[in-house]
Each structure stands twice: as structure tokens, then as C-alpha cells.
């Protein structure tokens, strides 16, 4: 429990700050603030943190980044994590570009669910947002479905003037493949300019756009995974669509259940608050597991009641350094 009575049992682990794409909203143009590789936690260090976390009651884990799959040892990390008593689920967030080759090895290693970022289906718009090639992502999604994960979800960040005309094609794609699709409000995670009136598209408006095409039936009891999405079923298409309104939902943080581990070994209790607790120093100075657990408990006590995104939040460390 954190000081506000929320049960925190979900740890999102960034395994790298590197990424093979350059999303407009995630990595500032010309970003050079990479951590040196030796500063990244090793697989063994990550596993030690997971063990300490499970001893405190953490049950759900997600590997993320940067792009986790640019790191070669992710299947081994997954395999080791799934062998730890107390670990209920290991999930992955990825841009999907490397999934075509890695989906099956990851499934075989015990990975249960995969979230794939897909901001547009149109190759030109996808490239404009990410700098990447949507064909690779689509091949990755097909491979993930074929590999038999328990759930493959699609994530799309909402951007006015960039991808609002892609929302409906994405819904049709999700319906065709039977994959839940979530729309995420833009958060100020790189520079404050990311979030302007001009490019912020609230969930409410996205819902109104979709409602012009199909009826949205609320699914208040629908819970997929461990996140804060609110789900709707689209009556005609049958698509299941979730909305993650970090900025416009005033109760967004009420049900928060997570903390983050950054690639350089710091616990970040809240994405939208600068408080971090360094674990790496302790990990690299031969401390016992008890010391790790104490630091995790300290981070839990420092978890704020809500994020600061609505209060002129200054990102400082960009998303790629913190982990999504
Ligand atoms: N590379 C992986 C991926 O593409 O999913 C994992 C890391 S990425 C940082 C995790 C998620 O954060 C993605 O769905 C991405 O779209 C989202 N994200 C990144 N920056 C964001 C921002 N400024 N606002 C909202 N979501 C953001």
C-alpha cells in the first residue's frame, strides 16, 4: 500500500533508453543524453530487483524502454523473471519493429502479453510520427498473434493535426484482427512544447470522432491488463477501444497501481513527478536483499497522490530515459 491506500503491485521496467524509432512526442529532436551502456542495469541486476519487488508483493511486471527489443537479452530476462516465485505476469511494450523475429522466442520464454505502439496505418503518417516503417510493425503484430500471446494490444498516441484521421482506420484494423486498441492522450514527457493546444487531442474529442462512425457502448467492468484505460465496445465493428486520459481524467491517479524502474536503476514512483530513488548504487556495492527492499519501500512511501502534468510540469528527464 502507498500512503494514499493504493495497492501498488505493478512494476514497469525500462531495460534500455535506446530506441530504433524517433517518435515526435517521445524523444526530443537532436537528443544526445544517452546513458552510457555500463550504467544500464544488467540482466542479473534487473532480476535481483524483481525478486526484491516480489518479496514486497509486486506481482505484475512489464518490460519497456526506449525500445526493449533493441536489447539482445530480453528473452533471457523474461525467462528468468517467469521463474521467480510471486511473478504472476510478465508483459512487454514494444514498437513492434523487431517482433517478427522475436515474438515466438519471447512467447516460448514465458511472456504473456504484448502491447504494440501503432500511431497510424498510413505509411507516410506513420513515418512522420516515428521515423519508421509501418510494414515492419504490421509484420510484428502478425507474428505476435501467430505466437499465441494471451493478449496483443495496440496503443495509439492522440495528436491533433497528425493522426486524427487515422483513428477510424485503426479501429477497423483492430476489429479485423480482434485486437484491443487504446488511445493515449499526449503527455509532456520530452519538452513542454510537445503538449500544446495545437497538437493535444483529448480522449473526449477522439470519442466524439469515433461516435460519428459507430456507437460506443461503455464497458465499465472491462479490465484488460493492469492499466488505467476505460473501455468501450463499438457496436457495429465489434472493436474494443480503450481511452487513457492522463490529462483530462481528473481521477486518473486514483487507481494507480504502478512504479517504474529506469534503465539506469532508479525507482520512479510516478511518471509525472521527478522523485526517484537510486537502486543501482546499492546493487553495485554488494548490498543485501534487505537493503534493496528498504529502498523499494522508501520509493513507495514517496509515491505522490497524483502526477504533475497539469501543473506546468517540466519534463527534465525525457520519456526515453525514464521508460514508458
Ligand atoms: N518502445 C516501446 C513502444 O513503442 O511501445 C516502449 C516504450 S514507449 C515510451 C511506451 C509507450 O509510451 C508507447 O505507447 C508510446 O506511444 C508512449 N508514449 C511515449 N511518449 C509519450 C507521450 N509524450 N505521451 C503519451 N504517450 C507517450
XYZ file of C-alpha atoms and ligand atoms in Angstrom:
351
model
C 0.000 0.000 0.000
C 1.179 3.524 -0.695
C 0.370 6.442 1.667
C -2.906 7.013 -0.195
C -4.204 3.475 0.270
C -3.499 2.334 -3.277
C -2.218 -1.183 -3.741
C 0.979 -0.942 -5.778
C 1.818 -4.314 -7.292
C 2.889 -3.439 -10.832
C 6.471 -2.581 -11.834
C 7.335 -1.281 -15.291
C 10.963 -1.987 -16.042
C 12.878 0.002 -18.648
C 15.659 -2.204 -19.974
C 17.238 0.462 -22.189
C 16.955 4.139 -23.041
C 17.869 3.385 -26.687
C 15.264 3.198 -29.433
C 15.306 2.456 -33.162
C 12.467 4.922 -33.804
C 12.170 8.665 -33.178
C 8.602 9.406 -32.156
C 7.730 13.095 -32.229
C 6.372 13.070 -28.687
C 8.946 10.825 -27.039
C 12.494 11.678 -27.991
C 13.450 15.344 -28.383
C 14.988 16.157 -31.748
C 18.778 16.041 -31.564
C 18.627 14.191 -28.212
C 22.103 13.293 -27.039
C 21.523 12.477 -23.395
C 22.043 8.713 -23.707
C 23.149 6.932 -20.604
C 26.377 5.068 -21.067
C 25.716 1.343 -21.530
C 27.569 0.336 -18.348
C 25.043 2.458 -16.448
C 22.189 0.242 -17.627
C 21.244 -2.470 -15.196
C 22.450 -5.889 -16.243
C 20.041 -8.795 -16.600
C 21.220 -10.110 -13.217
C 20.634 -6.743 -11.554
C 17.137 -6.490 -13.038
C 16.350 -9.952 -11.737
C 17.552 -9.004 -8.254
C 15.209 -6.016 -8.241
C 12.319 -8.202 -9.423
C 12.995 -10.657 -6.589
C 13.059 -7.853 -4.032
C 9.847 -6.425 -5.501
C 8.018 -9.753 -5.354
C 9.026 -10.078 -1.710
C 7.087 -6.826 -1.143
C 4.025 -8.025 -3.052
C 4.678 -6.847 -6.604
C 3.069 -9.365 -8.968
C 2.885 -7.777 -12.429
C 5.846 -6.722 -14.472
C 6.240 -5.058 -17.848
C 9.440 -4.657 -19.839
C 9.677 -1.415 -21.722
C 12.165 1.258 -22.752
C 13.257 3.016 -25.021
C 12.634 0.076 -27.268
C 13.197 -3.044 -25.153
C 13.812 -5.283 -28.166
C 16.941 -3.407 -29.249
C 18.498 -5.095 -26.228
C 19.560 -8.626 -27.146
C 18.941 -10.413 -23.843
C 15.223 -9.671 -23.381
C 14.069 -13.307 -23.924
C 16.582 -14.425 -21.253
C 15.359 -11.719 -18.866
C 11.753 -12.825 -19.447
C 12.657 -16.456 -18.844
C 14.439 -15.646 -15.597
C 11.580 -13.439 -14.401
C 8.888 -16.018 -15.050
C 10.853 -18.466 -12.902
C 10.629 -16.227 -9.814
C 8.017 -17.190 -7.239
C 5.452 -14.411 -6.932
C 5.748 -13.179 -10.514
C 2.236 -13.539 -11.932
C 2.659 -11.886 -15.320
C 5.439 -10.565 -17.479
C 4.341 -8.269 -20.307
C 6.167 -6.203 -22.912
C 5.648 -2.817 -24.572
C 7.277 -2.513 -27.963
C 7.137 -0.527 -31.174
C 6.793 -3.903 -32.896
C 9.581 -3.383 -35.427
C 11.536 -6.396 -34.162
C 8.636 -8.625 -33.213
C 8.520 -10.549 -36.485
C 11.680 -12.378 -35.397
C 11.275 -12.205 -31.642
C 7.589 -12.912 -30.970
C 7.964 -16.702 -30.811
C 11.159 -16.760 -28.696
C 9.506 -14.320 -26.285
C 6.358 -16.415 -26.054
C 8.468 -19.520 -25.517
C 10.315 -17.707 -22.727
C 7.005 -17.188 -20.901
C 5.958 -13.687 -21.955
C 2.169 -13.476 -21.563
C 1.063 -10.265 -23.256
C 2.403 -7.689 -25.694
C 1.441 -4.053 -26.277
C 2.409 -2.702 -29.677
C 2.538 1.026 -30.411
C 0.763 1.873 -33.659
C 0.032 5.555 -34.173
C -1.073 5.286 -37.810
C -1.645 2.721 -40.535
C -0.857 5.071 -43.386
C 2.877 4.529 -44.127
C 3.521 8.251 -44.672
C 1.841 9.335 -41.442
C 3.453 6.500 -39.507
C 6.845 7.595 -40.824
C 6.160 11.225 -39.981
C 5.352 10.308 -36.360
C 8.003 7.675 -35.715
C 10.605 7.900 -38.484
C 9.965 4.176 -39.032
C 8.369 1.697 -41.419
C 4.824 0.577 -40.588
C 5.198 -2.603 -42.692
C 7.684 -3.951 -40.135
C 5.254 -3.243 -37.314
C 2.382 -4.948 -39.108
C 4.586 -7.994 -39.696
C 5.444 -7.894 -35.983
C 1.784 -7.775 -34.992
C 1.019 -10.750 -37.255
C 3.887 -12.686 -35.683
C 2.671 -11.834 -32.185
C -0.828 -13.067 -32.986
C 0.602 -16.252 -34.517
C 2.818 -16.828 -31.461
C -0.293 -17.185 -29.302
C 0.138 -14.483 -26.677
C -2.762 -14.238 -24.218
C -3.351 -10.694 -25.392
C -1.878 -8.376 -28.022
C -2.989 -4.767 -27.577
C -2.441 -1.778 -29.814
C -1.542 1.677 -28.445
C -2.011 4.933 -30.318
C -0.977 8.353 -29.009
C -3.535 11.010 -29.993
C -2.155 14.012 -31.887
C -4.307 16.713 -33.392
C -3.300 17.580 -36.926
C -1.177 14.453 -37.190
C -3.176 11.271 -36.779
C -6.799 12.160 -36.040
C -7.791 10.870 -39.495
C -6.092 7.561 -38.680
C -8.281 6.777 -35.673
C -11.065 5.168 -37.652
C -8.753 3.073 -39.896
C -7.027 1.901 -36.708
C -10.379 0.887 -35.229
C -11.205 -1.113 -38.370
C -7.789 -2.778 -38.252
C -8.241 -3.638 -34.568
C -11.703 -5.061 -35.238
C -10.488 -7.101 -38.212
C -7.740 -8.703 -36.135
C -9.688 -8.918 -32.877
C -7.117 -6.812 -31.009
C -7.979 -4.253 -28.298
C -6.918 -0.734 -29.262
C -6.143 2.050 -26.795
C -5.930 5.748 -27.454
C -3.493 7.616 -25.208
C -3.536 11.340 -24.508
C -0.307 13.143 -25.203
C 1.714 13.818 -22.053
C 4.507 16.395 -21.638
C 7.326 13.887 -21.397
C 10.088 15.336 -23.547
C 9.822 19.083 -23.781
C 6.943 21.233 -22.675
C 6.311 22.178 -26.340
C 5.134 18.618 -27.010
C 1.898 19.465 -25.287
C 0.271 22.495 -26.870
C -3.357 23.384 -27.540
C -2.491 22.902 -31.208
C -1.471 19.250 -31.008
C -3.308 17.970 -27.932
C -6.312 15.836 -28.846
C -8.302 14.907 -25.735
C -9.870 11.477 -25.368
C -13.303 13.107 -25.264
C -12.797 14.519 -28.727
C -11.444 11.236 -30.079
C -14.582 9.576 -28.724
C -16.762 12.138 -30.486
C -14.894 11.479 -33.761
C -15.460 7.732 -33.432
C -19.088 8.248 -32.419
C -19.703 9.762 -35.865
C -18.960 6.297 -37.283
C -20.268 3.869 -34.693
C -21.930 3.696 -31.301
C -19.612 3.466 -28.299
C -21.007 1.210 -25.608
C -19.269 1.712 -22.218
C -17.695 -1.389 -20.716
C -17.249 -0.240 -17.096
C -16.284 -3.682 -15.853
C -13.839 -4.418 -18.644
C -10.278 -4.598 -17.347
C -7.512 -5.679 -19.704
C -4.065 -5.861 -18.199
C -3.185 -3.587 -15.316
C -3.527 -0.080 -16.691
C -5.958 2.811 -16.354
C -7.780 2.511 -19.719
C -11.564 2.958 -19.846
C -13.057 0.595 -22.433
C -15.883 0.881 -24.945
C -17.265 -1.621 -27.407
C -18.008 -0.268 -30.862
C -21.418 -1.657 -31.667
C -21.140 -2.281 -35.406
C -17.427 -3.031 -35.844
C -17.119 -5.033 -32.620
C -13.810 -3.317 -31.814
C -12.843 -2.957 -28.161
C -11.389 0.505 -27.703
C -9.786 1.920 -24.553
C -9.024 5.522 -23.662
C -6.141 6.577 -21.446
C -6.870 10.157 -20.457
C -3.952 11.084 -18.231
C -4.601 14.794 -18.717
C -8.377 15.142 -18.913
C -9.457 12.427 -16.465
C -9.275 14.160 -13.077
C -9.420 10.780 -11.321
C -6.666 9.234 -13.427
C -4.308 8.656 -10.492
C -6.913 7.345 -8.035
C -6.406 3.769 -9.148
C -2.673 3.940 -9.933
C -1.023 0.635 -9.114
C 2.482 1.074 -10.537
C 6.032 2.238 -10.093
C 8.817 2.347 -12.659
C 12.397 1.106 -12.719
C 14.528 3.207 -15.066
C 17.190 1.634 -17.268
C 19.870 3.206 -15.070
C 18.459 1.602 -11.970
C 16.309 4.214 -10.280
C 12.838 3.646 -8.968
C 10.443 6.310 -10.176
C 7.233 6.152 -8.160
C 5.297 8.384 -10.606
C 5.892 9.140 -14.285
C 4.759 12.737 -13.821
C 6.839 13.616 -10.777
C 10.620 13.935 -10.559
C 11.119 11.906 -7.370
C 13.447 8.933 -7.945
C 15.246 6.517 -5.632
C 18.609 5.158 -6.725
C 18.917 1.356 -6.507
C 21.949 0.914 -8.730
C 24.492 2.194 -6.221
C 23.274 -0.305 -3.661
C 23.103 -3.082 -6.269
C 26.719 -2.449 -7.271
C 28.082 -2.227 -3.750
C 27.193 -5.715 -2.675
C 24.232 -4.746 -0.510
C 21.971 -7.479 0.812
C 18.430 -8.022 -0.498
C 17.049 -6.361 2.640
C 18.659 -3.054 1.637
C 17.011 -3.272 -1.795
C 13.645 -3.951 -0.229
C 14.068 -0.946 2.076
C 14.746 1.321 -0.889
C 11.692 -0.014 -2.708
C 9.609 0.654 0.404
C 11.045 4.159 0.607
C 10.019 4.758 -3.025
C 6.533 3.505 -2.197
C 6.278 5.985 0.682
C 7.356 8.775 -1.684
C 4.710 7.990 -4.299
C 2.732 11.193 -4.795
C -1.050 11.324 -4.814
C -1.155 12.486 -8.420
C 1.017 13.419 -11.382
C 2.069 16.999 -12.075
C 1.248 17.090 -15.799
C -1.482 19.669 -15.277
C 0.780 21.961 -13.225
C 3.282 23.307 -15.750
C 5.316 20.148 -15.393
C 8.896 20.442 -16.719
C 9.980 17.054 -18.129
C 13.748 17.228 -17.286
C 14.467 13.535 -17.948
C 12.721 12.630 -21.236
C 10.454 9.607 -21.575
C 13.192 7.580 -23.207
C 15.363 7.952 -20.106
C 12.561 7.121 -17.687
C 10.866 4.316 -19.577
C 7.312 4.293 -20.872
N 9.283 1.482 -27.490
C 8.142 0.882 -26.858
C 6.871 1.321 -27.546
O 6.940 1.941 -28.595
O 5.789 0.979 -27.048
C 8.063 1.086 -25.358
C 8.386 2.411 -24.811
S 7.246 3.694 -25.239
C 7.975 5.046 -24.363
C 5.828 3.233 -24.308
C 4.550 3.958 -24.661
O 4.676 5.320 -24.283
C 4.191 3.948 -26.130
O 2.866 3.511 -26.303
C 4.343 5.390 -26.528
O 3.495 5.723 -27.571
C 4.001 6.105 -25.230
N 4.480 7.477 -25.153
C 5.734 7.937 -25.355
N 5.779 9.268 -25.218
C 4.531 9.672 -24.906
C 3.934 10.929 -24.654
N 4.630 12.055 -24.700
N 2.622 10.967 -24.364
C 1.898 9.833 -24.329
N 2.400 8.612 -24.559
C 3.700 8.531 -24.855
